[in-house]
Short mmCIF file of C-alpha atoms and ligand atoms in Angstrom, two decimals:
data_model
loop_
_atom_site.label_atom_id
_atom_site.label_comp_id
_atom_site.label_asym_id
_atom_site.label_seq_id
_atom_site.Cartn_x
_atom_site.Cartn_y
_atom_site.Cartn_z
CA MET A 1 -46.66 42.88 -56.60
CA GLY A 2 -46.01 45.64 -59.46
CA MET A 3 -45.79 44.85 -62.63
CA TYR A 4 -43.58 47.11 -65.20
CA PRO A 5 -42.01 46.40 -68.48
CA SER A 6 -38.17 45.57 -69.10
CA PHE A 7 -37.43 48.35 -71.61
CA SER A 8 -39.55 51.56 -71.65
CA GLN A 9 -41.17 51.45 -74.79
CA VAL A 10 -41.33 54.79 -77.04
CA SER A 11 -43.12 54.50 -79.98
CA ILE A 12 -42.42 56.71 -83.45
CA PHE A 13 -43.63 56.95 -85.90
CA SER A 14 -41.50 57.66 -88.87
CA CYS A 15 -44.14 60.06 -91.87
CA PRO A 16 -43.26 58.33 -94.93
CA HIS A 17 -43.84 55.15 -94.38
CA ARG A 18 -45.85 55.38 -91.28
CA SER A 19 -43.98 52.64 -90.13
CA ILE A 20 -43.68 52.11 -86.12
CA GLN A 21 -39.82 51.89 -84.92
CA LEU A 22 -39.29 50.82 -81.17
CA MET A 23 -36.70 52.42 -78.93
CA ARG A 24 -36.03 50.00 -75.95
CA THR A 25 -33.96 51.73 -73.16
CA LYS A 26 -32.52 49.64 -70.68
CA ILE A 27 -33.95 49.13 -66.95
CA THR A 28 -31.07 48.88 -64.16
CA ALA A 29 -31.92 48.87 -60.50
CA ALA A 30 -30.67 51.48 -59.02
CA ILE A 31 -30.30 51.52 -54.82
CA THR A 32 -32.67 54.01 -53.87
CA ALA A 33 -31.84 53.91 -50.22
CA ILE A 34 -29.56 51.79 -47.36
CA GLY A 35 -30.63 50.94 -43.70
CA ALA A 36 -28.01 50.08 -40.92
CA TYR A 37 -28.07 48.27 -37.69
CA VAL A 38 -25.62 47.53 -35.42
CA PRO A 39 -26.66 46.32 -31.36
CA GLU A 40 -25.71 49.03 -28.65
CA ASP A 41 -23.19 46.90 -26.08
CA ARG A 42 -19.59 46.58 -27.26
CA LEU A 43 -17.00 44.09 -27.49
CA THR A 44 -13.19 45.29 -27.07
CA ASN A 45 -10.09 44.27 -27.66
CA ALA A 46 -9.50 45.39 -23.54
CA ASP A 47 -12.74 43.16 -22.58
CA LEU A 48 -11.47 39.84 -25.04
CA GLU A 49 -8.09 40.46 -23.12
CA LYS A 50 -9.76 39.15 -20.54
CA MET A 51 -11.23 36.23 -22.03
CA VAL A 52 -8.11 34.49 -24.31
CA ASP A 53 -4.48 34.45 -24.61
CA THR A 54 -4.62 38.05 -26.43
CA ASN A 55 -3.34 41.74 -26.82
CA ASP A 56 -4.97 44.48 -28.21
CA GLU A 57 -1.83 45.76 -30.13
CA TRP A 58 -1.75 42.08 -31.98
CA ILE A 59 -5.96 41.94 -33.15
CA ARG A 60 -5.44 45.76 -34.20
CA SER A 61 -2.38 45.27 -36.69
CA ARG A 62 -2.86 41.77 -37.64
CA THR A 63 -6.33 42.16 -38.26
CA GLY A 64 -7.57 46.46 -38.42
CA VAL A 65 -10.31 45.65 -35.77
CA SER A 66 -10.72 47.24 -32.00
CA GLU A 67 -14.17 46.46 -31.59
CA ARG A 68 -17.10 44.78 -32.11
CA ARG A 69 -21.08 45.28 -31.89
CA ILE A 70 -22.77 41.91 -29.77
CA LEU A 71 -26.91 41.15 -29.44
CA ARG A 72 -26.68 40.31 -26.25
CA GLU A 73 -30.64 39.90 -24.98
CA PRO A 74 -31.71 36.91 -24.54
CA GLY A 75 -34.22 36.00 -27.81
CA LYS A 76 -32.75 37.97 -30.08
CA ALA A 77 -31.73 36.38 -33.60
CA THR A 78 -30.61 37.82 -36.79
CA SER A 79 -33.89 38.48 -37.67
CA ASP A 80 -33.66 41.39 -34.87
CA LEU A 81 -31.29 42.50 -35.99
CA VAL A 82 -33.27 42.97 -40.13
CA VAL A 83 -36.13 43.97 -38.72
CA PRO A 84 -34.68 47.75 -37.44
CA ALA A 85 -32.58 48.14 -40.80
CA VAL A 86 -35.32 47.48 -42.90
CA GLN A 87 -37.51 49.90 -40.67
CA ARG A 88 -34.52 52.53 -41.35
CA LEU A 89 -34.96 52.42 -45.42
CA LEU A 90 -38.51 52.28 -45.47
CA GLU A 91 -38.61 55.58 -43.46
CA LYS A 92 -35.44 57.14 -45.41
CA ARG A 93 -37.64 56.52 -48.40
CA GLY A 94 -41.14 57.51 -47.65
CA ILE A 95 -42.87 55.00 -48.08
CA GLY A 96 -44.33 51.27 -46.53
CA PRO A 97 -44.01 47.41 -45.70
CA ASP A 98 -47.06 46.40 -48.24
CA ASP A 99 -45.15 48.54 -50.99
CA ILE A 100 -42.36 45.75 -50.67
CA ASP A 101 -42.43 43.52 -53.43
CA CYS A 102 -39.71 40.74 -52.16
CA LEU A 103 -37.36 40.73 -49.51
CA ILE A 104 -33.77 38.74 -49.79
CA VAL A 105 -32.04 37.61 -46.62
CA ALA A 106 -28.25 36.60 -47.03
CA THR A 107 -26.38 35.38 -43.64
CA VAL A 108 -25.30 32.21 -42.25
CA THR A 109 -26.69 32.61 -38.80
CA PRO A 110 -30.13 32.66 -39.85
CA ASP A 111 -32.56 32.20 -36.24
CA MET A 112 -33.54 28.46 -37.40
CA PHE A 113 -32.97 26.49 -40.03
CA PHE A 114 -36.57 27.06 -41.67
CA PRO A 115 -38.48 28.65 -42.41
CA SER A 116 -36.38 31.23 -43.69
CA THR A 117 -35.04 35.18 -41.57
CA ALA A 118 -36.13 36.81 -44.56
CA ASN A 119 -39.62 35.36 -44.45
CA LEU A 120 -39.37 35.68 -40.16
CA ALA A 121 -38.26 39.61 -40.98
CA CYS A 122 -41.47 39.98 -42.48
CA ALA A 123 -43.63 38.82 -40.47
CA LYS A 124 -42.15 41.14 -38.03
CA LEU A 125 -41.64 43.97 -40.05
CA GLY A 126 -45.43 43.50 -41.55
CA ILE A 127 -44.43 42.60 -45.03
CA ARG A 128 -47.62 41.17 -46.13
CA ASN A 129 -47.04 41.88 -50.32
CA ALA A 130 -43.73 40.47 -51.08
CA TRP A 131 -42.19 36.51 -51.18
CA SER A 132 -38.93 36.22 -49.47
CA PHE A 133 -36.08 34.02 -48.80
CA ASP A 134 -32.86 33.61 -47.63
CA ILE A 135 -30.02 33.43 -49.94
CA LEU A 136 -26.21 31.87 -48.40
CA ALA A 137 -22.76 33.09 -49.88
CA ALA A 138 -20.85 34.02 -45.89
CA CYS A 139 -19.32 36.47 -46.47
CA SER A 140 -19.91 37.63 -50.00
CA GLY A 141 -24.02 37.22 -49.55
CA PHE A 142 -24.49 40.53 -50.10
CA LEU A 143 -22.52 41.06 -53.32
CA TYR A 144 -25.11 37.69 -54.55
CA ALA A 145 -28.17 38.65 -53.22
CA LEU A 146 -28.13 42.10 -54.41
CA THR A 147 -27.16 40.43 -57.74
CA THR A 148 -29.96 38.81 -57.87
CA GLY A 149 -32.59 41.30 -56.91
CA ALA A 150 -31.46 43.47 -59.65
CA ALA A 151 -31.90 40.50 -61.65
CA LEU A 152 -35.46 40.80 -61.10
CA VAL A 153 -35.99 44.83 -60.65
CA GLU A 154 -34.21 43.50 -64.41
CA SER A 155 -36.67 41.78 -65.40
CA GLY A 156 -39.46 44.42 -65.55
CA ARG A 157 -41.75 42.14 -62.91
CA TYR A 158 -40.73 43.98 -59.42
CA ARG A 159 -40.27 46.66 -58.65
CA ARG A 160 -39.32 47.23 -55.10
CA VAL A 161 -36.66 44.71 -53.56
CA VAL A 162 -34.55 44.54 -50.90
CA VAL A 163 -31.43 42.85 -49.71
CA VAL A 164 -30.32 42.93 -46.64
CA GLY A 165 -26.91 41.62 -45.34
CA ALA A 166 -27.26 40.57 -41.95
CA ASP A 167 -25.42 37.70 -39.40
CA LYS A 168 -24.91 37.27 -34.86
CA MET A 169 -22.29 36.16 -36.03
CA SER A 170 -21.79 35.69 -32.06
CA SER A 171 -23.65 33.07 -31.88
CA ILE A 172 -21.68 30.98 -33.80
CA VAL A 173 -18.81 32.41 -32.41
CA ASP A 174 -16.79 30.23 -29.74
CA TYR A 175 -14.87 32.99 -27.47
CA SER A 176 -12.18 30.45 -26.43
CA ASP A 177 -10.73 30.18 -29.46
CA ARG A 178 -8.31 33.28 -29.57
CA THR A 179 -7.83 32.70 -33.38
CA THR A 180 -11.96 33.61 -34.62
CA CYS A 181 -12.96 35.34 -31.80
CA ILE A 182 -11.31 38.91 -31.99
CA LEU A 183 -12.54 38.78 -35.62
CA PHE A 184 -16.37 38.52 -35.93
CA GLY A 185 -19.13 41.04 -34.47
CA ASP A 186 -23.63 41.36 -35.09
CA GLY A 187 -24.99 43.69 -37.60
CA ALA A 188 -26.95 44.49 -40.21
CA GLY A 189 -27.20 46.30 -43.69
CA ALA A 190 -30.09 46.70 -46.14
CA VAL A 191 -30.72 48.87 -49.83
CA LEU A 192 -33.40 48.93 -51.89
CA LEU A 193 -33.36 48.62 -55.32
CA GLU A 194 -36.19 50.33 -57.65
CA PRO A 195 -36.51 50.44 -61.91
CA ASN A 196 -33.99 53.04 -63.28
CA ILE A 197 -33.60 53.91 -67.13
CA GLU A 198 -31.15 56.38 -66.31
CA GLY A 199 -28.45 54.08 -66.62
CA TYR A 200 -27.51 54.14 -62.44
CA GLY A 201 -27.40 51.48 -60.45
CA VAL A 202 -26.27 46.93 -60.24
CA LEU A 203 -24.19 48.06 -64.20
CA ASP A 204 -22.46 44.56 -63.60
CA SER A 205 -21.27 42.08 -60.72
CA ILE A 206 -18.37 38.96 -61.38
CA LEU A 207 -19.42 36.29 -58.80
CA LYS A 208 -17.58 32.70 -58.51
CA SER A 209 -17.64 29.98 -55.58
CA ASP A 210 -15.10 27.02 -55.44
CA GLY A 211 -16.66 24.34 -52.74
CA SER A 212 -13.42 23.09 -52.60
CA GLY A 213 -12.80 25.16 -50.80
CA ALA A 214 -15.07 24.56 -48.09
CA LYS A 215 -12.38 22.42 -45.64
CA HIS A 216 -10.65 26.28 -44.83
CA LEU A 217 -14.22 27.75 -43.13
CA HIS A 218 -16.74 25.69 -42.33
CA MET A 219 -19.12 24.81 -39.55
CA LYS A 220 -18.32 20.81 -39.43
CA ALA A 221 -21.95 20.00 -37.74
CA GLY A 222 -25.54 21.10 -37.73
CA GLY A 223 -26.57 20.31 -40.92
CA SER A 224 -27.58 17.59 -42.21
CA LEU A 225 -24.04 15.77 -42.48
CA ARG A 226 -23.09 16.24 -39.18
CA PRO A 227 -26.57 16.71 -37.88
CA PRO A 228 -26.79 17.89 -34.10
CA SER A 229 -25.65 15.31 -31.53
CA ILE A 230 -24.18 15.72 -28.10
CA GLU A 231 -20.73 14.36 -29.74
CA THR A 232 -21.05 17.67 -31.80
CA VAL A 233 -21.62 19.90 -29.10
CA THR A 234 -18.77 18.20 -26.84
CA ASN A 235 -16.44 18.68 -29.64
CA LYS A 236 -17.78 22.20 -30.35
CA GLU A 237 -18.39 22.11 -33.62
CA HIS A 238 -21.27 23.96 -33.88
CA TYR A 239 -18.42 26.53 -34.23
CA ILE A 240 -17.00 28.70 -36.89
CA TYR A 241 -14.09 26.41 -38.37
CA GLN A 242 -11.38 28.20 -39.79
CA GLU A 243 -7.66 27.94 -41.17
CA GLY A 244 -6.77 31.58 -41.01
CA GLN A 245 -3.60 31.85 -43.21
CA ALA A 246 -4.86 29.24 -45.80
CA VAL A 247 -7.93 31.70 -46.42
CA PHE A 248 -6.21 34.94 -46.03
CA LYS A 249 -3.49 33.49 -48.87
CA PHE A 250 -7.26 32.57 -51.31
CA ALA A 251 -8.42 36.02 -50.02
CA VAL A 252 -6.11 38.20 -50.99
CA THR A 253 -5.75 37.19 -54.57
CA GLY A 254 -9.25 36.30 -54.73
CA MET A 255 -10.80 39.63 -53.78
CA ALA A 256 -8.22 41.66 -55.43
CA ASP A 257 -8.09 39.38 -59.12
CA VAL A 258 -11.95 39.96 -59.77
CA ALA A 259 -12.60 43.07 -58.67
CA TYR A 260 -9.82 44.01 -61.53
CA GLU A 261 -11.16 41.33 -63.57
CA LEU A 262 -15.27 43.84 -62.74
CA MET A 263 -12.82 46.96 -63.45
CA GLN A 264 -10.32 45.20 -67.33
CA ARG A 265 -14.25 44.36 -68.08
CA ASN A 266 -15.66 47.52 -68.17
CA GLY A 267 -13.06 49.51 -69.56
CA LEU A 268 -13.25 51.59 -66.07
CA GLU A 269 -9.66 53.09 -64.37
CA ALA A 270 -8.81 53.95 -61.30
CA GLU A 271 -9.89 57.65 -61.80
CA ASP A 272 -13.35 56.09 -62.51
CA ILE A 273 -13.51 54.60 -59.17
CA ALA A 274 -15.59 56.63 -56.54
CA TRP A 275 -15.09 54.04 -53.55
CA LEU A 276 -14.35 50.50 -53.19
CA VAL A 277 -16.74 49.08 -50.91
CA PRO A 278 -14.04 45.83 -49.55
CA HIS A 279 -16.19 42.93 -47.65
CA GLN A 280 -14.11 43.37 -44.07
CA ALA A 281 -12.30 40.84 -42.60
CA ASN A 282 -8.97 42.00 -42.87
CA LYS A 283 -7.29 45.51 -43.40
CA ARG A 284 -4.47 43.57 -44.88
CA ILE A 285 -6.51 41.93 -47.27
CA ILE A 286 -8.96 45.54 -48.13
CA ASP A 287 -4.94 46.79 -49.02
CA ALA A 288 -3.80 44.41 -50.85
CA THR A 289 -7.62 44.94 -53.13
CA ALA A 290 -7.38 48.93 -53.97
CA ASN A 291 -3.40 48.44 -53.98
CA ARG A 292 -4.99 45.98 -57.65
CA MET A 293 -7.05 48.67 -58.37
CA GLY A 294 -4.36 50.60 -57.73
CA LEU A 295 -6.92 53.65 -55.47
CA SER A 296 -6.19 55.47 -53.33
CA HIS A 297 -6.43 54.81 -49.61
CA ASP A 298 -8.96 57.85 -48.96
CA LYS A 299 -10.92 55.76 -51.70
CA VAL A 300 -11.59 52.60 -49.30
CA MET A 301 -14.46 52.62 -47.40
CA LEU A 302 -12.95 51.43 -43.76
CA ASN A 303 -15.28 50.60 -41.27
CA ILE A 304 -14.04 47.38 -40.12
CA GLU A 305 -12.53 49.06 -36.75
CA HIS A 306 -15.66 49.88 -34.83
CA TYR A 307 -17.88 46.41 -36.17
CA GLY A 308 -15.23 43.77 -37.29
CA ASN A 309 -16.16 41.12 -39.59
CA THR A 310 -19.91 40.61 -39.32
CA THR A 311 -20.30 38.47 -42.03
CA ALA A 312 -22.95 39.62 -44.95
CA ALA A 313 -23.21 42.76 -43.45
CA THR A 314 -20.08 44.28 -44.06
CA ILE A 315 -20.94 46.12 -47.50
CA PRO A 316 -24.17 48.02 -46.61
CA LEU A 317 -22.67 48.28 -43.24
CA CYS A 318 -20.01 50.71 -44.94
CA LEU A 319 -22.26 52.48 -47.59
CA TRP A 320 -24.54 53.35 -44.33
CA ASP A 321 -21.50 54.63 -42.73
CA TYR A 322 -20.28 56.54 -46.34
CA ARG A 323 -23.69 57.34 -47.73
CA LYS A 324 -23.09 60.76 -46.55
CA GLN A 325 -19.84 61.00 -49.01
CA LEU A 326 -21.89 59.39 -51.65
CA ASN A 327 -22.32 61.26 -55.14
CA LYS A 328 -25.42 61.10 -57.36
CA GLY A 329 -22.86 58.96 -60.50
CA ASP A 330 -19.99 57.95 -58.80
CA ASN A 331 -18.97 54.49 -59.67
CA ILE A 332 -18.20 52.07 -57.11
CA VAL A 333 -17.14 49.13 -56.58
CA LEU A 334 -18.15 46.02 -54.13
CA ALA A 335 -16.29 43.55 -54.10
CA ALA A 336 -16.08 40.86 -51.00
CA PHE A 337 -14.06 36.97 -50.39
CA GLY A 338 -15.77 34.46 -47.95
CA GLY A 339 -16.69 30.86 -47.01
CA GLY A 340 -17.57 28.59 -50.12
CA PHE A 341 -15.01 29.38 -51.31
CA THR A 342 -17.23 32.83 -52.73
CA TRP A 343 -16.25 35.24 -54.04
CA GLY A 344 -17.22 38.46 -56.44
CA ALA A 345 -17.09 42.16 -57.37
CA THR A 346 -20.01 44.29 -58.09
CA TRP A 347 -20.14 47.75 -59.96
CA VAL A 348 -22.94 50.28 -58.55
CA LYS A 349 -23.64 53.45 -60.57
CA TRP A 350 -25.23 55.83 -57.32
CA GLU A 351 -28.53 57.49 -58.18
CA TYR A 352 -29.16 59.51 -55.34
O1 UT7 B 1 -14.34 36.75 -44.07
C1 UT7 B 1 -13.88 35.34 -44.24
C2 UT7 B 1 -12.61 35.40 -44.97
N1 UT7 B 1 -11.67 35.28 -44.26
C3 UT7 B 1 -10.60 36.31 -43.99
O2 UT7 B 1 -10.45 36.76 -44.61
C4 UT7 B 1 -10.34 35.27 -42.96
C5 UT7 B 1 -8.53 35.40 -43.77
N2 UT7 B 1 -7.43 35.13 -42.73
C6 UT7 B 1 -6.80 36.20 -41.49
O3 UT7 B 1 -7.03 37.63 -41.82
C7 UT7 B 1 -5.45 36.35 -40.95
O4 UT7 B 1 -5.41 34.59 -41.96
C8 UT7 B 1 -5.94 35.80 -39.22
C9 UT7 B 1 -6.30 37.57 -38.90
C10 UT7 B 1 -7.17 34.77 -38.86
C11 UT7 B 1 -4.89 35.32 -38.01
O5 UT7 B 1 -4.00 36.39 -38.96
P1 UT7 B 1 -2.40 35.67 -39.52
O6 UT7 B 1 -1.31 37.19 -39.72
O7 UT7 B 1 -2.20 35.35 -40.44
O8 UT7 B 1 -1.74 34.87 -37.82
P2 UT7 B 1 -1.59 33.28 -37.37
O9 UT7 B 1 -2.94 32.39 -37.76
O10 UT7 B 1 -0.17 32.85 -38.74
O11 UT7 B 1 -0.81 33.55 -36.44
C12 UT7 B 1 0.42 33.92 -35.78
C13 UT7 B 1 0.42 33.63 -34.70
C14 UT7 B 1 0.73 32.87 -34.00
O12 UT7 B 1 1.87 31.91 -33.43
P3 UT7 B 1 2.86 31.28 -33.87
O13 UT7 B 1 2.41 30.03 -34.14
O14 UT7 B 1 3.87 32.40 -34.91
O15 UT7 B 1 3.38 31.30 -32.05
C15 UT7 B 1 -1.10 32.52 -34.06
O16 UT7 B 1 -0.97 31.17 -32.47
O17 UT7 B 1 -0.15 34.19 -33.70
C16 UT7 B 1 -0.57 33.52 -33.04
N3 UT7 B 1 -2.23 34.26 -32.77
C17 UT7 B 1 -2.85 34.77 -31.96
N4 UT7 B 1 -2.12 36.11 -31.34
C18 UT7 B 1 -2.73 36.71 -30.57
C19 UT7 B 1 -3.36 33.31 -33.62
N5 UT7 B 1 -4.54 34.56 -32.59
C20 UT7 B 1 -3.78 34.98 -31.67
C21 UT7 B 1 -4.47 35.97 -31.23
N6 UT7 B 1 -4.01 37.01 -30.66
N7 UT7 B 1 -5.79 36.77 -30.82
#
């Protein structure tokens, strides 16, 4: 663990009185590298047409998805998505596993209940000098983890924090349920946070949750409320349960409102924002958010067509796909809505 002062301290000796003043500059957490990984195997709309009563036109017009990536290899889990994403990030930054102080994984599909997927991924990555833990906030998981990781860096106690969003959604999707199986895919994305004193990085977040929304989107069994049993398996209670229309209604206003609130709170106008990086659940929800923010659609990162909804991974996967179009100083707004309900928006000033 690296110690780092939370403020850069500059001593000024003012001559006549020889008094000492302390100028303090706030430390922010800058994103200094990205990594991502999606499995090779594709599940296309044409494939799904053979599995359930659906069609390509319906899926594309209602959701924007054409194909998703699926981790099919037996014995592979969410940590196996995390590992290549983080390896790529380390390589990009030119650092090794022992340089990491903390690793946080946002996921709803952990390898197992415990230990955490972050613990398991660190062991596979050879990260030995860090502490690690998971965060569960469904589709908003990456924003929750990013805000947590940023606070650790801002505190001055940690220099290099890796924040990962990763989900093997195929492990909890019922491929006989046409209302959910068309939506989700597998993937992982990771960012590295490091201290910055020039005002780059994570500048503000508004995060919200409302557990009364659970009834519309949840997994019925497997937890302490309904431990696994023959009955829960027979009743298919270990899969995603979603009331699509109800979730849509909350998501479309929730994500747009919180992104707008973030702009208002920070005096950001549409022309100040280079990119909106929205959670990729439904193209129609994304369009509504961009409209509320007054953003033209060429400022919206979009990759739902190729990966579907990868839950905690959508936002870092977008950053990875658009990395060559990001410029130092760009104001970007990340926004998400998901199970819980959880939702939020984060303002990042791009550092490289
Ligand atoms: O990321 C986590 C948060 N989740 C979300 O943000 C998801 C929010 N919800 C949604 O994105 C949308 O509600 C869905 C994409 C899930 C569904 O779209 P929708 O426009 O809300 O469709 P719907 O559920 O109202 O269904 C419309 C019709 C129904 O038929 P009837 O009752 O009108 O005859 C469905 O049975 O479409 C039917 N349908 C399908 N048809 C073909 C439902 N699924 C399919 C399908 N293929 N896969």
